[in-house]
PDB file of C-alpha atoms and ligand atoms in Angstrom:
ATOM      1  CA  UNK Q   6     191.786 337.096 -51.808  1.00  0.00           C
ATOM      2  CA  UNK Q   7     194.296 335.033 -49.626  1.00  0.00           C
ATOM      3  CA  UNK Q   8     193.095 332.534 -46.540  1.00  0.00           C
ATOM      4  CA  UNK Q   9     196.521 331.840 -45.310  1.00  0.00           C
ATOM      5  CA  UNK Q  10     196.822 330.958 -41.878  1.00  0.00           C
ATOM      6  CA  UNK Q  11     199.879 332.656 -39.656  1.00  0.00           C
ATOM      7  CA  UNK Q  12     200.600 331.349 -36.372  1.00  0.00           C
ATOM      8  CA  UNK Q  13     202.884 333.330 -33.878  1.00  0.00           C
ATOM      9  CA  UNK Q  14     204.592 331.122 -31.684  1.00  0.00           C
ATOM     10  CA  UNK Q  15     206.060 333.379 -29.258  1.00  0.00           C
ATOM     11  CA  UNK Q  16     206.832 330.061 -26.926  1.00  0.00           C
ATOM     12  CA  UNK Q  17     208.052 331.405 -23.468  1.00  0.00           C
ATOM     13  CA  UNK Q  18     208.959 334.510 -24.684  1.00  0.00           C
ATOM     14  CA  UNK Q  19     207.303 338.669 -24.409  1.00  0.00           C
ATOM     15  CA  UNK Q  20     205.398 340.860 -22.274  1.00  0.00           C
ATOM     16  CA  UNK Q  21     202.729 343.219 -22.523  1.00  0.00           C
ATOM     17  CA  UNK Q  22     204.883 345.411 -24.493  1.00  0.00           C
ATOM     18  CA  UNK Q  23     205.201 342.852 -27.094  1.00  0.00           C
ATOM     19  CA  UNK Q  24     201.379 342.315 -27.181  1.00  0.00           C
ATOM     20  CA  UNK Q  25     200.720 346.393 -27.281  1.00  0.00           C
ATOM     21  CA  UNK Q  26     203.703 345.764 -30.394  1.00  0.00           C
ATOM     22  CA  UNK Q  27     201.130 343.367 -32.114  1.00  0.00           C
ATOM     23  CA  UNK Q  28     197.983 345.463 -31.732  1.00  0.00           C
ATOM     24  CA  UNK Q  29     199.303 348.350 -33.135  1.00  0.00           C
ATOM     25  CA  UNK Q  30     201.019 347.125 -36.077  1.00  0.00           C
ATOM     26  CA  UNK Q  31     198.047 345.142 -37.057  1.00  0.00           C
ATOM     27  CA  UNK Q  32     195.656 347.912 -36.417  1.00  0.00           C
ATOM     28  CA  UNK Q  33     195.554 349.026 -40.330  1.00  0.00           C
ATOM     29  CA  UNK Q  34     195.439 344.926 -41.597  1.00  0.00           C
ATOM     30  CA  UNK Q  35     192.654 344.377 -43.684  1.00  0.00           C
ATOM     31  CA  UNK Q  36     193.876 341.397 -45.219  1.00  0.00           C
ATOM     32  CA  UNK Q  37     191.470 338.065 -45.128  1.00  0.00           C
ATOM     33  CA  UNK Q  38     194.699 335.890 -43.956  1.00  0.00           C
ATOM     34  CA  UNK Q  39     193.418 334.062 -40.380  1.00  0.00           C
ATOM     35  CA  UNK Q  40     196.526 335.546 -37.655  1.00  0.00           C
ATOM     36  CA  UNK Q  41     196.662 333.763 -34.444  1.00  0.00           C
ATOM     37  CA  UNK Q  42     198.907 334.961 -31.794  1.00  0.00           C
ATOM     38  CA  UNK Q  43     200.093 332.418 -28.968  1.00  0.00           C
ATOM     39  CA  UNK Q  44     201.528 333.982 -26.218  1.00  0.00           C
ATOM     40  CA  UNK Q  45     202.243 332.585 -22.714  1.00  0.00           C
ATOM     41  CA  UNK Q  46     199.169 331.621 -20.531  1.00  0.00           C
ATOM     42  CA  UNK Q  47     200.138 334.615 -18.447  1.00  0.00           C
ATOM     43  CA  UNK Q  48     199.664 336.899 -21.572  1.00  0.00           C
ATOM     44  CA  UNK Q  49     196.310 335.437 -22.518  1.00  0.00           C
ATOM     45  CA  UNK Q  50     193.821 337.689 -20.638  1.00  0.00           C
ATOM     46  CA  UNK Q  51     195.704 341.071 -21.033  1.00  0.00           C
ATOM     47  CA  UNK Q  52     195.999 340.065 -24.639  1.00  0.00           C
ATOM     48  CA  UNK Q  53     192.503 338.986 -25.187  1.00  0.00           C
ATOM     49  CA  UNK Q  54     191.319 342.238 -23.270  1.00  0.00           C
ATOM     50  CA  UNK Q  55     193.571 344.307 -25.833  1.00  0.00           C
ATOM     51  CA  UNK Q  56     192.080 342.268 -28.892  1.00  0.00           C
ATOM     52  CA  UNK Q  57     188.489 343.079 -27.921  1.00  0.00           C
ATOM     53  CA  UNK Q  58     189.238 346.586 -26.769  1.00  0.00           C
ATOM     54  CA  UNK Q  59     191.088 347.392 -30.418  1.00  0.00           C
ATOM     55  CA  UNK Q  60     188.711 345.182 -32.365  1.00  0.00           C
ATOM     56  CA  UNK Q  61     191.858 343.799 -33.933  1.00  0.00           C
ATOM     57  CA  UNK Q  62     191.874 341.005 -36.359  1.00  0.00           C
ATOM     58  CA  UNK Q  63     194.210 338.817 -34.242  1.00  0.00           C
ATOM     59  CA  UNK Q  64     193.083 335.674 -32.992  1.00  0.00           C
ATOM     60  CA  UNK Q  65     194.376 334.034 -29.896  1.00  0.00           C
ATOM     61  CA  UNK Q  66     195.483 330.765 -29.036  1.00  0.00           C
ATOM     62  CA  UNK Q  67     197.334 329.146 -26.148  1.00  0.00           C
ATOM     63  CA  UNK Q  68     200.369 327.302 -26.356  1.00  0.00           C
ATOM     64  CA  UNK Q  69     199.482 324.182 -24.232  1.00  0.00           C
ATOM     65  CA  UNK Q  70     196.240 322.413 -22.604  1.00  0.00           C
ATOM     66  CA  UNK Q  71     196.213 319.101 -20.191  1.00  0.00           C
ATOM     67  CA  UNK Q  72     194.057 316.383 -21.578  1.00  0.00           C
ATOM     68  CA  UNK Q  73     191.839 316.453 -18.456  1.00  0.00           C
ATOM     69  CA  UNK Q  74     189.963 319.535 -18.452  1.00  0.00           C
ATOM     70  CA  UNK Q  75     190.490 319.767 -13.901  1.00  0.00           C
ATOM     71  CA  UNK Q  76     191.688 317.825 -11.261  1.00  0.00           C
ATOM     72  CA  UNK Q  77     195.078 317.758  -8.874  1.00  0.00           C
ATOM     73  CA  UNK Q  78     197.523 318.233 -11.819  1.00  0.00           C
ATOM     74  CA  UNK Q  79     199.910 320.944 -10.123  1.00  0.00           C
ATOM     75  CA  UNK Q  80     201.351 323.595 -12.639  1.00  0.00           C
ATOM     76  CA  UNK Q  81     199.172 322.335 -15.871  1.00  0.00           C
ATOM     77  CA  UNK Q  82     196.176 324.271 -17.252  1.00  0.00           C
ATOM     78  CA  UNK Q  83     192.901 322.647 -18.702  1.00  0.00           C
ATOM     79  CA  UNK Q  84     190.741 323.585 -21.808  1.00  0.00           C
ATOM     80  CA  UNK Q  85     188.614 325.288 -19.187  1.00  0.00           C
ATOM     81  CA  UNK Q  86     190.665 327.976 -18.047  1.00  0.00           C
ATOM     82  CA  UNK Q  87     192.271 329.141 -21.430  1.00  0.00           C
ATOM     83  CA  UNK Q  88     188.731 328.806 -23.113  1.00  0.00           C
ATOM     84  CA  UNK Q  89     187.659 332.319 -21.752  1.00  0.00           C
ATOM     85  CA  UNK Q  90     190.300 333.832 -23.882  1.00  0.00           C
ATOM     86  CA  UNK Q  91     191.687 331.182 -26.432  1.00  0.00           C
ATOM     87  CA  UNK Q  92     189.638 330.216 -29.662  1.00  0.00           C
ATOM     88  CA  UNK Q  93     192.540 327.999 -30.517  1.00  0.00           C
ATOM     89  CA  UNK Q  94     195.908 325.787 -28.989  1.00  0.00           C
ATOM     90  CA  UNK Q  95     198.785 323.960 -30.457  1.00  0.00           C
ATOM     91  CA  UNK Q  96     198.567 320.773 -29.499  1.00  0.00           C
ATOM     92  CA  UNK Q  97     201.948 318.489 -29.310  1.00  0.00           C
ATOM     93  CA  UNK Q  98     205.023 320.943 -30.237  1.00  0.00           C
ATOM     94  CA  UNK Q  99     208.211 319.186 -30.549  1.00  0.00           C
ATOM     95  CA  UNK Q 100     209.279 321.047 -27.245  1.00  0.00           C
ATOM     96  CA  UNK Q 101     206.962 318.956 -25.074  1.00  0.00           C
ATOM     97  CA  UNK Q 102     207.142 315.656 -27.581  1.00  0.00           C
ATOM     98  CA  UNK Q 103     210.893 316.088 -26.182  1.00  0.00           C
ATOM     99  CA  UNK Q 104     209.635 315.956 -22.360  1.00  0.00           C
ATOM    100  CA  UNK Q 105     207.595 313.039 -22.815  1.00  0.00           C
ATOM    101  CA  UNK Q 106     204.447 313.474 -24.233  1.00  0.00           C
ATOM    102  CA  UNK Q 107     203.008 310.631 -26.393  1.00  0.00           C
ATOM    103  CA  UNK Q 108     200.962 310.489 -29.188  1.00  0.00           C
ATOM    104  CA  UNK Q 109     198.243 308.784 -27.245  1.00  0.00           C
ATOM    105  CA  UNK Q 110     198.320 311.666 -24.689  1.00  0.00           C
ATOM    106  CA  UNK Q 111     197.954 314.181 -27.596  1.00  0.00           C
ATOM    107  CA  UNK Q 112     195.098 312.531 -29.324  1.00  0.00           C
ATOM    108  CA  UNK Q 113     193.584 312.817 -25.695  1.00  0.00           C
ATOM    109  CA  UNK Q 114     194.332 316.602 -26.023  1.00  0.00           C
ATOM    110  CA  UNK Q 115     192.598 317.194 -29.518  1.00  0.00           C
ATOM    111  CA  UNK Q 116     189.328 314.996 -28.078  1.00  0.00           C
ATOM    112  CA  UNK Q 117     189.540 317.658 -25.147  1.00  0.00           C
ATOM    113  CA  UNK Q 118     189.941 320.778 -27.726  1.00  0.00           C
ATOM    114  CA  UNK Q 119     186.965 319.541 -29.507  1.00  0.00           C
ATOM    115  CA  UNK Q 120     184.877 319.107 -26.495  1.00  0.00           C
ATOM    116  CA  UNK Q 121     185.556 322.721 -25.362  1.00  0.00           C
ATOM    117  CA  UNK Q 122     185.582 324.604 -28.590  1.00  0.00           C
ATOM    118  CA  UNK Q 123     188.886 324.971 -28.906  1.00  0.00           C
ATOM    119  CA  UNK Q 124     190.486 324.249 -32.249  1.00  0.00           C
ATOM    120  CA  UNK Q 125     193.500 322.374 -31.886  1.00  0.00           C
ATOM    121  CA  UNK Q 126     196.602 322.891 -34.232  1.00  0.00           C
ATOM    122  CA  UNK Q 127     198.465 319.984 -33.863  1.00  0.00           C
ATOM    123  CA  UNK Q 128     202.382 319.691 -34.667  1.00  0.00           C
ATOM    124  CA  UNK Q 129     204.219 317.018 -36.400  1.00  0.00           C
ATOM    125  CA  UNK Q 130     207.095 315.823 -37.286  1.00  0.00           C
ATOM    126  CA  UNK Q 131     210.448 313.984 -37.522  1.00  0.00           C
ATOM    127  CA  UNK Q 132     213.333 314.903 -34.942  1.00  0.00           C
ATOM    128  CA  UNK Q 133     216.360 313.618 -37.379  1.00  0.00           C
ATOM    129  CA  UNK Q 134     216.928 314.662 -41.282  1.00  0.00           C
ATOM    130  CA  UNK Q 135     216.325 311.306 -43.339  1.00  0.00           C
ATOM    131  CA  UNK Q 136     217.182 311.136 -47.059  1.00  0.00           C
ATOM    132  CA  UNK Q 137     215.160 308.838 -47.400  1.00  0.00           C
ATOM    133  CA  UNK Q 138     211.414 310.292 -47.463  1.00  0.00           C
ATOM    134  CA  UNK Q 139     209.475 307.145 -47.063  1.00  0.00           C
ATOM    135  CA  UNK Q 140     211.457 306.983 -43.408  1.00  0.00           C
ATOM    136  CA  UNK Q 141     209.849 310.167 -42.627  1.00  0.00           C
ATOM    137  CA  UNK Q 142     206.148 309.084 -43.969  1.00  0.00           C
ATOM    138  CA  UNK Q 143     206.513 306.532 -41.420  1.00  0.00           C
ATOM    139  CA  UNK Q 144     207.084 308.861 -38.432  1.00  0.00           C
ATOM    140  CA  UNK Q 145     204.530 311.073 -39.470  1.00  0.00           C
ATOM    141  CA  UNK Q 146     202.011 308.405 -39.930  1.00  0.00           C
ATOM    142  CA  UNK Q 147     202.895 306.973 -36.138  1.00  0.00           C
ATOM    143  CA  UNK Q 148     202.019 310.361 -35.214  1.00  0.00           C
ATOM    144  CA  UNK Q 149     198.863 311.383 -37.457  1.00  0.00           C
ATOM    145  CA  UNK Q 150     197.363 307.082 -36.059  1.00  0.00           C
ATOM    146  CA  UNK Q 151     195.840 308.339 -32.742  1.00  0.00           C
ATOM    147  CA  UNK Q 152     193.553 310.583 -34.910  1.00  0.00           C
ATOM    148  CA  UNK Q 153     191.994 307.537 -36.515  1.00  0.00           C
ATOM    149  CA  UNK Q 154     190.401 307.196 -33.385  1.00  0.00           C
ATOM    150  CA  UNK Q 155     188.364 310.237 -32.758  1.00  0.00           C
ATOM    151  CA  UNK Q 156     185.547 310.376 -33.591  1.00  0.00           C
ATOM    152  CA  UNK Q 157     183.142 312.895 -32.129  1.00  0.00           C
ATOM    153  CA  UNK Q 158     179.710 314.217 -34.017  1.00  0.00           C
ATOM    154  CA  UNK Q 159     179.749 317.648 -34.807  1.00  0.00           C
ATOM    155  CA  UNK Q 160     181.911 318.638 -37.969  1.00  0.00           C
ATOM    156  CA  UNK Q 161     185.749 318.779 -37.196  1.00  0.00           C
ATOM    157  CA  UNK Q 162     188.096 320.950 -38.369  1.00  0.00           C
ATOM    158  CA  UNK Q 163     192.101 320.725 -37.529  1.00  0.00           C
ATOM    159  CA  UNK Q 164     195.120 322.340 -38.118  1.00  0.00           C
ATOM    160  CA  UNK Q 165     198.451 320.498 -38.663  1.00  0.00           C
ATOM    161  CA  UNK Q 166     201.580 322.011 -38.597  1.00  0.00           C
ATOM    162  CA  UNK Q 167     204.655 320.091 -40.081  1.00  0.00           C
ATOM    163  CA  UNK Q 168     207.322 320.750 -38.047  1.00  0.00           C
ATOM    164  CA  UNK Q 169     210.585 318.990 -39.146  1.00  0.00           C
ATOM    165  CA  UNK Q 170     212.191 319.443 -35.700  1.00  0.00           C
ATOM    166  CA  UNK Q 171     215.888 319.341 -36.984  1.00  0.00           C
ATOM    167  CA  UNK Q 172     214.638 322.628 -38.919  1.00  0.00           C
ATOM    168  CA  UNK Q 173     213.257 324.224 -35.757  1.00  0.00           C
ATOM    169  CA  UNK Q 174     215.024 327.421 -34.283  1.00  0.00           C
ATOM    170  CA  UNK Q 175     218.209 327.480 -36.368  1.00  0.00           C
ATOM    171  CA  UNK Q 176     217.640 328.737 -39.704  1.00  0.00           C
ATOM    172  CA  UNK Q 177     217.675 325.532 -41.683  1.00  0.00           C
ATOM    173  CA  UNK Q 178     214.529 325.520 -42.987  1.00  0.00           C
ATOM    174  CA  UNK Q 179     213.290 322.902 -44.690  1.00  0.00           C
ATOM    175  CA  UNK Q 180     213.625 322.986 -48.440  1.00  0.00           C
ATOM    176  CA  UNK Q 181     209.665 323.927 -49.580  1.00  0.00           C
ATOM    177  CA  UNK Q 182     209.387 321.059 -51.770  1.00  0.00           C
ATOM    178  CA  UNK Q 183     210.370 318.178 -49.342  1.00  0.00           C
ATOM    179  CA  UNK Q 184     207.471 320.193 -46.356  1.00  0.00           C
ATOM    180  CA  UNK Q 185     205.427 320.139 -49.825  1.00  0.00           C
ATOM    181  CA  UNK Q 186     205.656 316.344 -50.285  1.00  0.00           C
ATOM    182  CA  UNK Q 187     205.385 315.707 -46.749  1.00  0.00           C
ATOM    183  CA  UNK Q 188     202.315 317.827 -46.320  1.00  0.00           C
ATOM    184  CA  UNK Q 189     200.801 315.688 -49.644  1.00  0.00           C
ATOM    185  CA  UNK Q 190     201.485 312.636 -47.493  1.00  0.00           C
ATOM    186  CA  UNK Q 191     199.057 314.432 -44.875  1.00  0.00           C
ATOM    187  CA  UNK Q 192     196.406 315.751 -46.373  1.00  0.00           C
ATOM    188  CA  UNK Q 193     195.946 312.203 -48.359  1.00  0.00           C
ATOM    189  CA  UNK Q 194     196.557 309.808 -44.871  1.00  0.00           C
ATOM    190  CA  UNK Q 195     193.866 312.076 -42.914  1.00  0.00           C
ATOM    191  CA  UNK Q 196     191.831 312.326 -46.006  1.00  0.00           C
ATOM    192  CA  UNK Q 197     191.576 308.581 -45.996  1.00  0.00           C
ATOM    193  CA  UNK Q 198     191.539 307.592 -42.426  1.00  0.00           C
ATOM    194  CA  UNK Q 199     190.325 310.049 -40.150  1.00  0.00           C
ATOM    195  CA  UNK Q 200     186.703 311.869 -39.959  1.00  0.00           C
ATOM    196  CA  UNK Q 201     187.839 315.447 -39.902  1.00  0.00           C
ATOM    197  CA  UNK Q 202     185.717 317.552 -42.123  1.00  0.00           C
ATOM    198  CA  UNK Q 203     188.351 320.109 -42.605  1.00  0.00           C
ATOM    199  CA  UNK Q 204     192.145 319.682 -42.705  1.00  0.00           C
ATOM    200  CA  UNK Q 205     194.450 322.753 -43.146  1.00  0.00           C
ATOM    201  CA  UNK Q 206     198.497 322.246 -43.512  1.00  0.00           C
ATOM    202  CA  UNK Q 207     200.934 324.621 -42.322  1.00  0.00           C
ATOM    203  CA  UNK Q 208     204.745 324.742 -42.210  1.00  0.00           C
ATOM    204  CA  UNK Q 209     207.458 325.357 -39.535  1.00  0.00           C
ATOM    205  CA  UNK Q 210     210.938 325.336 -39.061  1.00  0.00           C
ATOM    206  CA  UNK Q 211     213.295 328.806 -39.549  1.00  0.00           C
ATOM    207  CA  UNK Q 212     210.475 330.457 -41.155  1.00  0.00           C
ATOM    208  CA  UNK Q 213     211.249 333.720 -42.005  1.00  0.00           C
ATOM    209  CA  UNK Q 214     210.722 337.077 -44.182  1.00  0.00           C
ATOM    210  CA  UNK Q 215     212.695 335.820 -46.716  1.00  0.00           C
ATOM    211  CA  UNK Q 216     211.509 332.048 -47.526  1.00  0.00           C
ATOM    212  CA  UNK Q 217     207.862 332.070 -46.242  1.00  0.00           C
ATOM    213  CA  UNK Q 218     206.089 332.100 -50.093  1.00  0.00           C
ATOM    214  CA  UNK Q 219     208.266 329.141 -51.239  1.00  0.00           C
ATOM    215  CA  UNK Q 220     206.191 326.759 -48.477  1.00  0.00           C
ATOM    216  CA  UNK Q 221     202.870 328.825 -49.603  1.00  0.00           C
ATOM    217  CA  UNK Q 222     203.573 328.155 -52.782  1.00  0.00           C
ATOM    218  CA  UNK Q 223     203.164 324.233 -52.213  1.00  0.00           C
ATOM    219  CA  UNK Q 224     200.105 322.833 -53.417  1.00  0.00           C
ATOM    220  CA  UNK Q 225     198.903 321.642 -49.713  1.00  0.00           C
ATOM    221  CA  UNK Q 226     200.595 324.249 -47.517  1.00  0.00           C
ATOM    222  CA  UNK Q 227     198.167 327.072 -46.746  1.00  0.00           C
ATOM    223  CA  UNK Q 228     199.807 328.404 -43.398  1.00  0.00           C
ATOM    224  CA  UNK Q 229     202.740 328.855 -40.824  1.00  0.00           C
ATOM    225  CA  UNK Q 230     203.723 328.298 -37.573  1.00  0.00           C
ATOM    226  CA  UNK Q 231     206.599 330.990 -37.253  1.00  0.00           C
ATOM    227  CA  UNK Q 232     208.197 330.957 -33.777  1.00  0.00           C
ATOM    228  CA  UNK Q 233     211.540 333.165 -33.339  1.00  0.00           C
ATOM    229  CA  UNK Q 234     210.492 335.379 -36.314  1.00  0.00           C
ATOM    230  CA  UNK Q 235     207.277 335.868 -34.295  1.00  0.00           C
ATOM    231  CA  UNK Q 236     209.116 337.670 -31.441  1.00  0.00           C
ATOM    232  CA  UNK Q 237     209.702 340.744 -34.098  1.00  0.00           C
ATOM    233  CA  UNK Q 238     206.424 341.823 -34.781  1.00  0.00           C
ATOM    234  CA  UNK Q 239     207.521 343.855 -37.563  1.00  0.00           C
ATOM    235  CA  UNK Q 240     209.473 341.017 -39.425  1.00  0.00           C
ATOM    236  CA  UNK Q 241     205.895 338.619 -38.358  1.00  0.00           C
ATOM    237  CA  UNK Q 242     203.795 341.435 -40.175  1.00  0.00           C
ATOM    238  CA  UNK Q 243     206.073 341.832 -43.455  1.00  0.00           C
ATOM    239  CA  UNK Q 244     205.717 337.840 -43.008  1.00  0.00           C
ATOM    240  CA  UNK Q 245     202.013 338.105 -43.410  1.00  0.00           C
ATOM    241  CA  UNK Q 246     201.427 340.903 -46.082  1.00  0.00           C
ATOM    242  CA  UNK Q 247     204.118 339.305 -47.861  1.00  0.00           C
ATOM    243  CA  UNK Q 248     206.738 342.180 -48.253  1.00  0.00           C
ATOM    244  CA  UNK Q 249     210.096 341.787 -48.694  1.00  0.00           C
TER     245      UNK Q 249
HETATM  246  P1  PGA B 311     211.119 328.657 -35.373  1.00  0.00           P
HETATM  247  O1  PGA B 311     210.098 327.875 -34.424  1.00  0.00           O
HETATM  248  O2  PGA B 311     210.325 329.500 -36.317  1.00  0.00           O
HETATM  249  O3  PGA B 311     211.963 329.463 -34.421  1.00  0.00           O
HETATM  250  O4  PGA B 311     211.918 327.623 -36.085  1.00  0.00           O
HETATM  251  C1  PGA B 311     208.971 327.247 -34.940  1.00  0.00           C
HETATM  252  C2  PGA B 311     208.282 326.465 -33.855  1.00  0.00           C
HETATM  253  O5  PGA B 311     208.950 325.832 -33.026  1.00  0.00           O
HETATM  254  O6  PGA B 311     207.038 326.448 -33.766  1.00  0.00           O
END
């Protein structure tokens, strides 16, 4: 038994190929891991259409929502129009931190997920490398705050990813213990000041075949959010059965 979570971030990158590439190798998995592919908002319908049409395991998310769910906001999408395909999104990646989004706007985001039934997985994390931990507990806490405020009825459940950003894209991944600390510093600040039933901690950062069970191996890391890895489905796969 193993309820990892896998997240492909395939970011503005593939094509239908890649998606037919992602069917078929998961067509034999019979693992009980959670997979959820994120391809462009273009991708989503022929990929949902293929999921349902395979009965494949994979779940779908999208990469992206706007915090109002319509309206004149040219070149955004809402909760609304990915819902018909997406049971999830990532919510506040470090690529649109860096064009301006702010943690208030975000939280606005994760209220919207939860009003639509989508489940948000919401990134995290410092852009510099800081020796000093406690530094980095600070940046993460300015970032988990907005979720302090949301509080909605039904049961919530959210993903986090930890996503030191200087780690991001370059194969310095983050050494497993330090993501293991920081994700302790999560769990135990959401424990204590937010009302989300259900809190699930993933890594990313350079996640790859070859370092993936060292952050799985951390007492409050059950997941990752793999981005260029993703774009090899092969390499994602050996990721998720957890061959060499
Ligand atoms: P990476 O990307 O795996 O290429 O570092 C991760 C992410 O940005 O989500």
């Amino acid at each position: 038994m193993n309820n990892n979570i896998y997240i492909a971030n395939l970011k503005m990158n593939g094509n239908i190929q890649l998606i037919d590439k992602y069917i078929n190798i998961f067509k034999g998995y019979t693992g009980n891991n959670l997979i959820i592919l994120c391809p462009p908002f273009t991708l989503l319908d022929y990929s949902s259409h293929k999921i349902n049409s395979n009965q494949s395991i994979l779940s779908l998310g999208a990469q992206n929502i706007h915090h109002e769910t319509e309206g004149a906001f040219t070149g955004e999408i809402s909760a609304n129009l990915i819902k018909p395909y997406s049971e999830f999104s990532i919510i506040g990646h470090s690529e649109r931190r860096l064009n301006g989004e702010s943690n208030e706007i975000i939280a606005k985001k994760i209220i919207t997920c939860y009003k639509n039934n989508i489940k948000p997985i919401l990134c995290v994390g410092e852009y510099n490398y800081s020796d000093n931990v406690d530094e980095t507990f600070k940046i993460i806490e300015l970032q988990l705050k907005p979720l302090k405020n949301i509080i909605l009825d039904s049961q919530l459940s959210l993903l986090i990813a930890y996503e030191p950003v200087w780690a991001i894209g370059n194969n310095n991944a983050c050494d497993p213990n330090r993501a293991g600390e920081i994700a302790n510093f999560i769990k135990s600040f959401t424990t204590n000041n937010t009302n989300i039933n259900e809190i699930n901690i993933l890594y990313g950062g350079s996640v790859d075949d070859k370092n993936h069970e060292d952050y799985l191996n951390q007492k409050n890391i059950n997941g990752l959010l793999v981005g260029s890895a993703s774009l090899d489905p092969s390499k994602f796969f050996k990721i998720v059965t957890n061959n060499r």
